[in-house]
Amino acid sequence: MEKTALNFTLNGAETGVFVDAGANLLDVLRRGVGDQTPKYGCGQGSCGACSVLIDGELHLSCLTLAETVAGKSVETTAGLAGGPELHALQKAFIDGFAAQCGYCTPGMLMAARALLDSNPNPSRDDVAEAISGNICRCTGYEPIIDAILAAASGSGRRFG
Amino acid sequence: MAVHHGRGFACINYPIGMNLGGDPSQALVHSTPDGKFMVTLSSIDLGQGMKSVTRQIASETLGVPVEDVYVDTADSDTGPHCMGSFASRGTHRVGNAVIRAATEARQQLLEAAAEELEVSAADLDTDGAGNIHVKGAPGRSITVADTAIAAQFKQGRTLSGRGIFLIPPSEADPDTGEMTPVSCFAHAALVVDLEVDDETGVVEVKEINSAYEVGRALNPKLVEQQLIGGAWMGVSHALYETTEPYYPDREHGPQDFNHYLMPGPAEVVTHNIAVLERPAEDAPYGGKGPGEMCANPVLPAIANAVYNAVGVRCDTLPITPEKILRGLRENGGAKPQGRR
Ligand code: FES
Ligand code: FES
């Protein structure tokens, strides 16, 4: 199949990759670029494991046509940490034991990141709503909600 | 038409592991040349904390800092045999195998140190901080790292250990049928408060109060994590999850996450947990393993609470609104059972 060149910014870095026509962004990120932080859970938009930010907005990469991100900025969990320094959300997830198998975690982190970018002081209900498109099989959600609230209040270490 | 409150109770006596022709797991432990220790397993960590707990167990048994222990799991090409991560058996079976492997490796570690210090291995002890010293004379010591280097490059000795833990097969006595399939039980008691809407049949779980007895909680935060997540799954199994169609036709069955129902983040139930510790004699440092049993008591407790609320006894899961409405119709309406 003929491939086309796709250029976009991935976690701040100029990225170019050849993609098949009609390829979805999740596939391109994982196999084309090698960023395996977005996960494949369902491939049909119902689990949230593949969540990424496109120009700051939360999107399901499995349902995004890769070519539509040309020239745009894509952010994944791989870009959350600043060098060795983890993002406040990552710290709060670790301190709050908010991951078990970890499969949902990258999607949860991106959904939480999108929430906190637009609403730095969310209520418990705001958090529950923000992650309502993300399925978690392991945690029962409560530790995830607590961790996001802890990160928001700057008390990411309160579980330590 | 009204919303009825119900309270249900259930308790369980949960056998750790299983016994179908014997239940073994193995572990191997070896040191690297710089005195770190590698625990090799083929047991799988699905997120339940197998790696953390076996690491703690190995560090405790070896007498070295937990940071100096690495756990390699989940490759049956390179790890020794394990029956698997199920039936809450990981901590108990694999933990015991790790203790045995680490005990053997510790013995070799002490023998290598004894050769360097020119004393008897029986007179040596570890301080848990990376040093080996003569008992009663902490000044006469050598680091674990130097011991490993000496063993490797001077003495030509491995610091390694093999461990297996087996619950042997238990045959039933032909006369009495008596057998001992299980050596270790965990326990839980759980109260569920919920509401049933007799117009819609919808159940809303309001609160769970539970006490789980898990032996020694080897890693209290991981235990709590298991109990919260496991009880959530119990609620989900009791009220939502099924691969069967809700209506007669197979094609009405769930095919994907859109139809396979589970409670979401907005339906989180308040769950107050008391962890009781009653270390089991044959368990690694007393820890039994909370795994699967954290979900189990929730299902009967919810079924009992629904009965208590509206007098409908559902004996198939999940307890869907449809089943409750059919029950209500059969009974001629809600028959709250009241509090006793
Ligand atoms: S993989 Fe994209 S929503 Fe499930
Ligand atoms: S931690 Fe396993 S799916 Fe969320």
Coordinates of C-alpha atoms and ligand atoms in Angstrom, one line a residue:
Chain A
M1 CA 0.0 0.0 0.0
E2 CA 1.2 3.5 -0.7
K3 CA 2.5 5.4 2.3
T4 CA 2.4 9.1 2.9
A5 CA 4.7 11.2 5.0
L6 CA 3.2 12.5 8.3
N7 CA 4.8 15.2 10.3
F8 CA 3.7 16.3 13.8
T9 CA 5.1 17.2 17.2
L10 CA 5.2 14.3 19.7
N11 CA 5.8 15.4 23.2
G12 CA 7.5 18.5 21.9
A13 CA 9.8 16.8 19.4
E14 CA 9.4 17.1 15.7
T15 CA 8.4 13.7 14.4
G16 CA 8.1 12.3 10.9
V17 CA 6.8 8.9 10.0
F18 CA 5.4 7.2 6.9
V19 CA 1.8 6.0 7.3
D20 CA -0.6 3.8 5.4
A21 CA -3.7 5.6 4.2
G22 CA -6.4 5.3 6.8
A23 CA -4.0 4.2 9.6
N24 CA -5.2 5.2 13.0
L25 CA -3.1 7.3 15.3
L26 CA -2.8 4.6 18.0
D27 CA -1.2 2.2 15.5
V28 CA 1.1 4.9 14.2
L29 CA 2.3 5.9 17.7
R30 CA 2.9 2.4 18.9
R31 CA 4.3 0.7 15.8
G32 CA 5.4 3.6 13.5
V33 CA 7.0 5.9 16.1
G34 CA 7.6 3.3 18.9
D35 CA 5.8 5.2 21.7
Q36 CA 4.1 2.3 23.4
T37 CA 2.6 4.3 26.3
P38 CA -0.9 4.6 24.7
K39 CA -2.5 1.2 25.0
Y40 CA -4.8 -0.8 22.8
G41 CA -7.7 -1.9 24.9
C42 CA -10.7 -2.2 22.5
G43 CA -9.9 -0.3 19.3
Q44 CA -13.5 1.0 19.2
G45 CA -13.5 4.0 21.6
S46 CA -15.0 2.4 24.7
C47 CA -12.1 1.9 27.1
G48 CA -9.9 5.0 27.0
A49 CA -6.6 3.2 27.3
C50 CA -5.4 4.8 24.1
S51 CA -6.1 8.4 25.3
V52 CA -3.7 11.1 24.1
L53 CA -3.8 14.9 23.9
I54 CA -4.0 16.6 20.5
D55 CA -3.3 20.3 20.6
G56 CA -4.1 20.0 24.3
E57 CA -7.5 18.3 23.9
L58 CA -8.2 14.7 25.0
H59 CA -8.7 12.3 22.1
L60 CA -9.0 8.5 21.7
S61 CA -6.1 7.7 19.4
C62 CA -7.7 4.4 18.2
L63 CA -10.5 6.5 16.6
T64 CA -8.3 9.2 15.2
L65 CA -7.2 9.1 11.6
A66 CA -3.4 9.5 11.8
E67 CA -3.3 12.0 8.9
T68 CA -5.5 14.4 10.8
V69 CA -2.7 15.2 13.3
A70 CA -0.4 16.6 10.5
G71 CA 1.3 19.7 11.9
K72 CA -0.4 19.3 15.3
S73 CA 1.0 18.6 18.7
V74 CA 0.4 15.2 20.2
E75 CA 1.1 14.4 23.8
T76 CA 1.3 11.0 25.4
T77 CA 2.3 9.7 28.8
A78 CA 5.8 9.3 27.6
G79 CA 6.1 13.1 27.7
L80 CA 4.6 13.6 31.1
A81 CA 7.8 13.4 33.1
G82 CA 10.4 16.2 32.8
G83 CA 13.6 14.2 32.5
P84 CA 14.0 12.2 35.7
E85 CA 11.4 14.3 37.5
L86 CA 8.0 12.7 37.4
H87 CA 4.9 14.7 36.8
A88 CA 2.7 15.5 39.9
L89 CA 0.1 13.1 38.6
Q90 CA 2.6 10.2 38.2
K91 CA 3.9 10.8 41.7
A92 CA 0.3 10.9 43.1
F93 CA -0.5 7.6 41.2
I94 CA 2.5 5.9 42.7
D95 CA 2.0 7.3 46.2
G96 CA -1.7 6.5 46.1
F97 CA -1.3 3.0 44.8
A98 CA -3.5 3.9 41.9
A99 CA -2.3 1.3 39.5
Q100 CA -2.3 -2.5 39.7
C101 CA -1.8 -4.1 36.3
G102 CA -1.2 -0.6 34.9
Y103 CA -3.0 -1.1 31.6
C104 CA -5.4 1.7 32.1
T105 CA -2.9 4.0 33.7
P106 CA -1.6 5.9 30.7
G107 CA -5.1 6.7 29.6
M108 CA -6.1 7.7 33.1
L109 CA -3.0 10.0 33.3
M110 CA -3.9 11.7 30.0
A111 CA -7.5 12.2 31.0
A112 CA -6.4 13.6 34.3
R113 CA -3.9 15.8 32.7
A114 CA -6.6 17.2 30.4
L115 CA -8.8 17.8 33.3
L116 CA -6.2 19.6 35.5
D117 CA -5.1 21.7 32.5
S118 CA -8.6 23.1 32.2
N119 CA -9.7 22.9 35.8
P120 CA -6.9 22.9 38.4
N121 CA -9.2 22.6 41.3
P122 CA -11.7 19.8 40.4
S123 CA -14.3 18.4 42.7
R124 CA -14.6 14.6 43.3
D125 CA -17.5 14.6 40.8
D126 CA -15.4 16.5 38.2
V127 CA -12.7 13.9 38.5
A128 CA -15.2 11.0 38.2
E129 CA -16.7 12.6 35.1
A130 CA -13.3 13.3 33.6
I131 CA -12.3 9.6 33.8
S132 CA -15.7 8.2 33.0
G133 CA -14.5 7.2 29.5
N134 CA -11.7 5.2 30.9
I135 CA -12.2 1.6 32.1
C136 CA -10.2 0.2 34.9
R137 CA -10.5 -3.5 35.8
C138 CA -8.3 -3.6 38.9
T139 CA -8.5 -0.7 41.2
G140 CA -12.2 0.0 41.7
Y141 CA -11.5 3.6 40.6
E142 CA -11.3 5.1 44.1
P143 CA -7.5 5.1 44.4
I144 CA -7.3 6.8 41.0
I145 CA -9.8 9.5 41.9
D146 CA -8.0 10.1 45.2
A147 CA -4.6 10.3 43.3
I148 CA -5.9 12.9 40.8
L149 CA -7.4 15.0 43.7
A150 CA -4.1 14.7 45.5
A151 CA -2.1 15.8 42.5
A152 CA -4.6 18.7 42.0
S153 CA -4.2 19.9 45.6
G154 CA -0.4 19.7 45.4
S155 CA -0.4 17.1 48.1
G156 CA 0.9 14.3 45.9
R157 CA 2.8 13.0 48.8
R158 CA 0.0 12.7 51.3
F159 CA -0.2 8.9 51.0
G160 CA 3.5 8.5 51.6
Chain B
M1 CA -43.7 2.7 44.2
A2 CA -40.8 3.3 46.6
V3 CA -37.1 2.9 47.2
H4 CA -36.4 0.2 49.8
H5 CA -33.3 0.0 52.0
G6 CA -31.8 -3.4 52.5
R7 CA -28.9 -4.8 54.5
G8 CA -27.1 -8.0 53.8
F9 CA -24.4 -10.0 55.5
A10 CA -22.1 -12.7 54.2
C11 CA -18.9 -14.3 55.5
I12 CA -16.5 -16.7 53.9
N13 CA -13.9 -19.2 54.8
Y14 CA -11.6 -19.1 51.8
P15 CA -9.1 -21.8 50.9
I16 CA -5.7 -20.5 49.7
G17 CA -4.6 -22.2 46.6
M18 CA -6.0 -25.4 45.2
N19 CA -5.2 -29.1 45.2
L20 CA -5.8 -31.0 42.0
G21 CA -3.0 -33.5 42.0
G22 CA -0.6 -31.3 44.0
D23 CA 0.0 -27.6 44.0
P24 CA 3.7 -26.7 43.6
S25 CA 5.7 -23.5 42.8
Q26 CA 9.4 -23.0 42.5
A27 CA 11.9 -20.2 42.9
L28 CA 15.6 -19.7 42.1
V29 CA 17.8 -17.1 43.7
H30 CA 21.3 -16.1 42.7
S31 CA 23.7 -13.3 43.4
T32 CA 25.2 -11.0 40.8
P33 CA 29.0 -10.5 41.1
D34 CA 28.4 -7.2 43.0
G35 CA 26.2 -8.7 45.7
K36 CA 22.7 -8.0 44.4
F37 CA 20.3 -10.9 44.4
M38 CA 18.0 -12.0 41.6
V39 CA 14.9 -14.0 42.3
T40 CA 13.8 -15.9 39.2
L41 CA 10.2 -17.0 39.0
S42 CA 7.8 -17.9 36.3
S43 CA 4.9 -16.7 38.4
I44 CA 3.0 -13.9 36.8
D45 CA 2.4 -10.5 38.4
L46 CA -1.0 -9.3 37.0
G47 CA -0.9 -6.2 39.2
Q48 CA -1.6 -8.1 42.4
G49 CA 1.8 -7.3 43.8
M50 CA 3.7 -10.6 43.4
K51 CA 6.9 -8.9 42.5
S52 CA 6.8 -6.5 45.5
V53 CA 5.9 -9.2 48.0
T54 CA 8.4 -11.9 46.8
R55 CA 11.1 -9.1 46.8
Q56 CA 10.3 -8.3 50.4
I57 CA 10.3 -12.0 51.3
A58 CA 13.6 -12.6 49.6
S59 CA 15.2 -9.6 51.2
E60 CA 14.0 -10.6 54.7
T61 CA 15.2 -14.2 54.3
L62 CA 18.6 -13.3 52.7
G63 CA 19.1 -10.5 55.3
V64 CA 20.0 -7.9 52.6
P65 CA 18.4 -4.6 51.8
V66 CA 15.2 -4.8 49.7
E67 CA 16.8 -2.4 47.1
D68 CA 19.4 -5.1 46.5
V69 CA 16.8 -7.7 45.4
Y70 CA 15.5 -8.0 41.9
V71 CA 12.6 -10.2 40.9
D72 CA 12.3 -11.6 37.4
T73 CA 8.9 -13.0 36.6
A74 CA 6.7 -14.3 33.9
D75 CA 9.0 -16.1 31.5
S76 CA 8.5 -19.8 31.6
D77 CA 11.6 -20.3 29.4
T78 CA 13.9 -18.9 32.0
G79 CA 12.0 -19.2 35.3
P80 CA 11.3 -22.4 37.2
H81 CA 7.8 -23.9 37.2
C82 CA 4.8 -22.2 38.8
M83 CA 1.2 -23.4 38.8
G84 CA 0.0 -19.9 38.2
S85 CA -1.4 -16.7 39.7
F86 CA -4.9 -17.7 40.7
A87 CA -6.9 -19.0 43.7
S88 CA -5.0 -16.4 45.9
R89 CA -2.1 -18.8 45.9
G90 CA 0.8 -16.5 44.9
T91 CA 1.9 -15.1 48.2
H92 CA 1.5 -18.4 50.0
R93 CA 3.0 -20.9 47.5
V94 CA 5.5 -18.7 45.7
G95 CA 6.5 -16.9 48.9
N96 CA 7.3 -20.2 50.6
A97 CA 9.4 -21.3 47.6
V98 CA 11.3 -18.0 47.7
I99 CA 12.0 -18.5 51.4
R100 CA 13.5 -21.9 50.7
A101 CA 15.6 -20.7 47.8
A102 CA 16.8 -17.6 49.7
T103 CA 17.6 -19.7 52.8
E104 CA 19.9 -21.8 50.7
A105 CA 21.5 -18.8 49.0
R106 CA 22.0 -17.1 52.4
Q107 CA 23.8 -20.2 53.7
Q108 CA 26.2 -20.0 50.8
L109 CA 26.6 -16.3 51.4
L110 CA 27.5 -16.9 55.0
E111 CA 30.0 -19.6 54.0
A112 CA 31.7 -17.4 51.5
A113 CA 31.9 -14.6 54.1
A114 CA 33.2 -17.1 56.7
E115 CA 36.1 -18.0 54.4
E116 CA 37.0 -14.4 54.0
L117 CA 36.8 -13.6 57.7
E118 CA 38.3 -16.9 58.8
V119 CA 35.5 -17.8 61.2
S120 CA 32.8 -20.4 61.2
A121 CA 29.6 -19.6 59.1
A122 CA 27.5 -20.5 62.1
D123 CA 29.0 -17.5 64.0
L124 CA 28.0 -15.0 61.3
D125 CA 24.9 -12.8 61.0
T126 CA 23.6 -10.2 58.6
D127 CA 22.5 -6.7 59.6
G128 CA 20.0 -6.2 56.8
A129 CA 21.9 -3.2 55.6
G130 CA 24.4 -5.0 53.4
N131 CA 27.0 -6.2 55.9
I132 CA 27.8 -9.6 57.4
H133 CA 29.4 -9.6 60.8
V134 CA 30.6 -12.0 63.6
K135 CA 27.8 -12.4 66.1
G136 CA 28.5 -10.2 69.1
A137 CA 31.4 -8.5 67.3
P138 CA 29.9 -6.1 64.7
G139 CA 33.4 -4.7 64.1
R140 CA 34.5 -8.0 62.4
S141 CA 32.5 -7.7 59.3
I142 CA 32.5 -7.8 55.5
T143 CA 30.0 -6.3 53.1
V144 CA 27.7 -8.5 51.1
A145 CA 29.2 -6.9 47.9
D146 CA 32.8 -7.9 48.9
T147 CA 31.6 -11.3 49.8
A148 CA 30.0 -11.8 46.4
I149 CA 33.1 -10.5 44.7
A150 CA 35.3 -12.9 46.6
A151 CA 32.9 -15.8 46.0
Q152 CA 32.9 -15.1 42.3
F153 CA 36.5 -14.2 41.5
K154 CA 38.5 -15.8 44.3
Q155 CA 36.6 -18.7 45.8
G156 CA 34.9 -19.9 42.6
R157 CA 31.6 -20.4 44.5
T158 CA 28.1 -19.6 43.6
L159 CA 25.7 -17.8 46.0
S160 CA 22.5 -19.3 44.9
G161 CA 19.5 -21.3 46.1
R162 CA 16.7 -23.5 44.8
G163 CA 13.3 -23.6 46.4
I164 CA 10.1 -25.5 45.9
F165 CA 6.9 -25.4 47.9
L166 CA 4.4 -28.2 47.3
I167 CA 1.0 -28.9 48.8
P168 CA 1.0 -32.6 47.9
P169 CA -2.0 -34.3 46.4
S170 CA -4.6 -35.3 48.9
E171 CA -6.6 -38.4 48.1
A172 CA -10.0 -38.8 49.6
D173 CA -10.3 -41.6 52.2
P174 CA -12.3 -44.3 50.4
D175 CA -14.4 -45.0 53.5
T176 CA -15.0 -41.6 55.0
G177 CA -14.4 -39.3 52.0
E178 CA -12.2 -37.3 54.3
M179 CA -9.3 -35.4 52.7
T180 CA -7.0 -32.4 53.4
P181 CA -7.1 -30.4 50.2
V182 CA -6.1 -27.1 51.8
S183 CA -3.7 -26.2 54.6
C184 CA -4.5 -22.5 54.9
F185 CA -7.7 -20.4 55.0
A186 CA -8.4 -16.7 54.8
H187 CA -11.6 -15.2 56.1
A188 CA -13.9 -12.3 55.6
A189 CA -17.2 -10.9 56.9
L190 CA -19.0 -8.2 55.0
V191 CA -22.1 -6.0 55.4
V192 CA -23.7 -4.3 52.4
D193 CA -26.2 -1.5 52.6
L194 CA -28.1 -0.8 49.4
E195 CA -31.4 0.5 48.0
V196 CA -33.7 -1.2 45.6
D197 CA -36.2 0.9 43.5
D198 CA -39.3 -1.3 43.2
E199 CA -40.5 0.6 40.1
T200 CA -37.3 0.2 38.0
G201 CA -35.6 -2.8 39.8
V202 CA -32.4 -0.8 39.9
V203 CA -30.1 -1.6 42.8
E204 CA -27.8 1.1 44.2
V205 CA -25.1 -0.1 46.7
K206 CA -24.6 2.6 49.3
E207 CA -22.0 1.3 51.6
I208 CA -19.8 -1.7 52.3
N209 CA -18.3 -2.4 55.7
S210 CA -15.9 -5.3 55.8
A211 CA -13.4 -7.2 57.8
Y212 CA -10.8 -9.3 56.0
E213 CA -8.5 -11.7 57.8
V214 CA -5.5 -12.2 55.5
G215 CA -2.8 -13.6 57.8
R216 CA 0.0 -11.1 58.2
A217 CA -0.4 -8.2 55.8
L218 CA 3.1 -8.4 54.3
N219 CA 2.5 -5.1 52.4
P220 CA -0.4 -3.3 54.0
K221 CA -0.9 -0.8 51.1
L222 CA -1.0 -3.6 48.5
V223 CA -3.4 -5.5 50.7
E224 CA -5.7 -2.5 50.9
Q225 CA -5.4 -2.0 47.2
Q226 CA -6.4 -5.6 46.6
L227 CA -9.4 -5.4 48.9
I228 CA -10.8 -2.2 47.5
G229 CA -10.4 -3.3 43.9
G230 CA -11.5 -6.8 44.6
A231 CA -14.7 -5.8 46.4
W232 CA -15.5 -3.4 43.5
M233 CA -15.3 -6.4 41.2
G234 CA -17.6 -8.3 43.6
V235 CA -20.2 -5.5 43.2
S236 CA -19.7 -5.6 39.5
H237 CA -20.2 -9.4 39.3
A238 CA -23.2 -9.2 41.6
L239 CA -25.1 -6.6 39.7
Y240 CA -23.7 -6.1 36.2
E241 CA -21.3 -8.5 34.6
T242 CA -22.5 -11.3 32.4
T243 CA -21.6 -12.8 29.0
E244 CA -25.2 -14.2 28.8
P245 CA -27.9 -12.3 26.9
Y246 CA -30.3 -10.4 29.1
Y247 CA -33.1 -11.4 26.8
P248 CA -33.8 -14.8 25.1
D249 CA -31.7 -14.2 22.0
R250 CA -28.0 -14.8 21.9
E251 CA -27.5 -11.8 19.8
H252 CA -28.6 -9.6 22.6
G253 CA -25.6 -10.7 24.6
P254 CA -22.8 -8.3 25.2
Q255 CA -20.1 -8.2 22.5
D256 CA -17.9 -5.4 23.7
F257 CA -17.3 -2.8 26.4
N258 CA -20.4 -0.9 25.4
H259 CA -22.6 -3.7 26.3
Y260 CA -20.6 -5.6 28.9
L261 CA -21.7 -3.6 31.9
M262 CA -19.5 -2.6 34.8
P263 CA -19.8 0.1 37.4
G264 CA -17.8 3.2 36.5
P265 CA -15.9 5.8 38.4
A266 CA -19.2 7.6 39.3
E267 CA -20.6 4.5 41.0
V268 CA -17.8 4.1 43.5
V269 CA -19.2 2.7 46.8
T270 CA -17.9 3.8 50.2
H271 CA -16.0 0.8 51.5
N272 CA -14.7 0.8 55.1
I273 CA -12.2 -2.0 55.6
A274 CA -10.8 -3.5 58.8
V275 CA -7.8 -5.8 58.1
L276 CA -7.3 -8.5 60.7
E277 CA -4.0 -10.2 60.9
R278 CA -3.8 -13.8 62.1
P279 CA -0.5 -15.1 60.7
A280 CA -0.8 -18.6 59.3
E281 CA 1.8 -21.1 60.5
D282 CA 2.6 -22.5 57.1
A283 CA 2.5 -19.2 55.3
P284 CA 5.5 -17.1 54.4
Y285 CA 6.0 -14.8 57.4
G286 CA 2.4 -15.5 58.1
G287 CA 0.9 -13.9 54.9
K288 CA -2.0 -15.7 53.3
G289 CA -2.8 -13.6 50.2
P290 CA -6.0 -11.6 49.7
G291 CA -6.3 -12.0 45.9
E292 CA -9.5 -13.6 44.8
M293 CA -11.3 -13.8 48.1
C294 CA -11.8 -10.1 48.3
A295 CA -14.5 -10.3 45.7
N296 CA -16.2 -13.4 47.0
P297 CA -18.3 -12.2 50.1
V298 CA -19.7 -9.3 48.2
L299 CA -21.9 -11.3 46.0
P300 CA -23.9 -13.2 48.6
A301 CA -24.1 -10.1 50.8
I302 CA -25.7 -8.2 47.9
A303 CA -28.1 -11.0 47.2
N304 CA -29.1 -11.1 50.9
A305 CA -29.5 -7.3 51.0
V306 CA -31.8 -7.3 48.0
Y307 CA -33.9 -10.0 49.7
N308 CA -33.9 -7.9 52.9
A309 CA -35.0 -4.8 50.9
V310 CA -37.8 -6.2 48.8
G311 CA -38.2 -9.9 49.6
V312 CA -37.0 -11.1 46.2
R313 CA -34.6 -14.0 46.4
C314 CA -32.3 -14.0 43.3
D315 CA -30.4 -17.2 42.9
T316 CA -28.7 -16.4 39.6
L317 CA -26.1 -13.7 38.9
P318 CA -26.0 -10.9 38.0
I319 CA -29.0 -9.5 39.9
T320 CA -30.4 -7.4 37.1
P321 CA -33.3 -5.0 37.3
E322 CA -35.3 -7.4 35.2
K323 CA -34.8 -10.3 37.6
I324 CA -35.9 -8.1 40.5
L325 CA -39.0 -6.8 38.7
R326 CA -40.0 -10.4 37.7
G327 CA -39.6 -11.4 41.4
L328 CA -41.6 -8.5 42.6
R329 CA -44.4 -9.4 40.2
E330 CA -44.4 -13.0 41.3
N331 CA -44.6 -11.9 45.0
G332 CA -47.3 -9.4 44.3
G333 CA -45.1 -6.4 45.2
A334 CA -42.2 -5.5 47.5
K335 CA -42.1 -7.4 50.8
P336 CA -39.4 -5.7 52.9
Q337 CA -38.0 -8.1 55.4
G338 CA -37.1 -5.4 58.0
R339 CA -34.1 -5.2 60.3
R340 CA -33.4 -7.9 62.8
Ligands
FES1 S1 -8.4 1.4 22.5 FE1 -9.1 3.4 22.1 S2 -10.8 3.5 23.4 FE2 -10.2 1.5 23.7
FES2 S1 -4.9 -0.9 36.9 FE1 -5.4 -2.6 35.8 S2 -6.9 -1.7 34.4 FE2 -6.6 -0.1 35.8

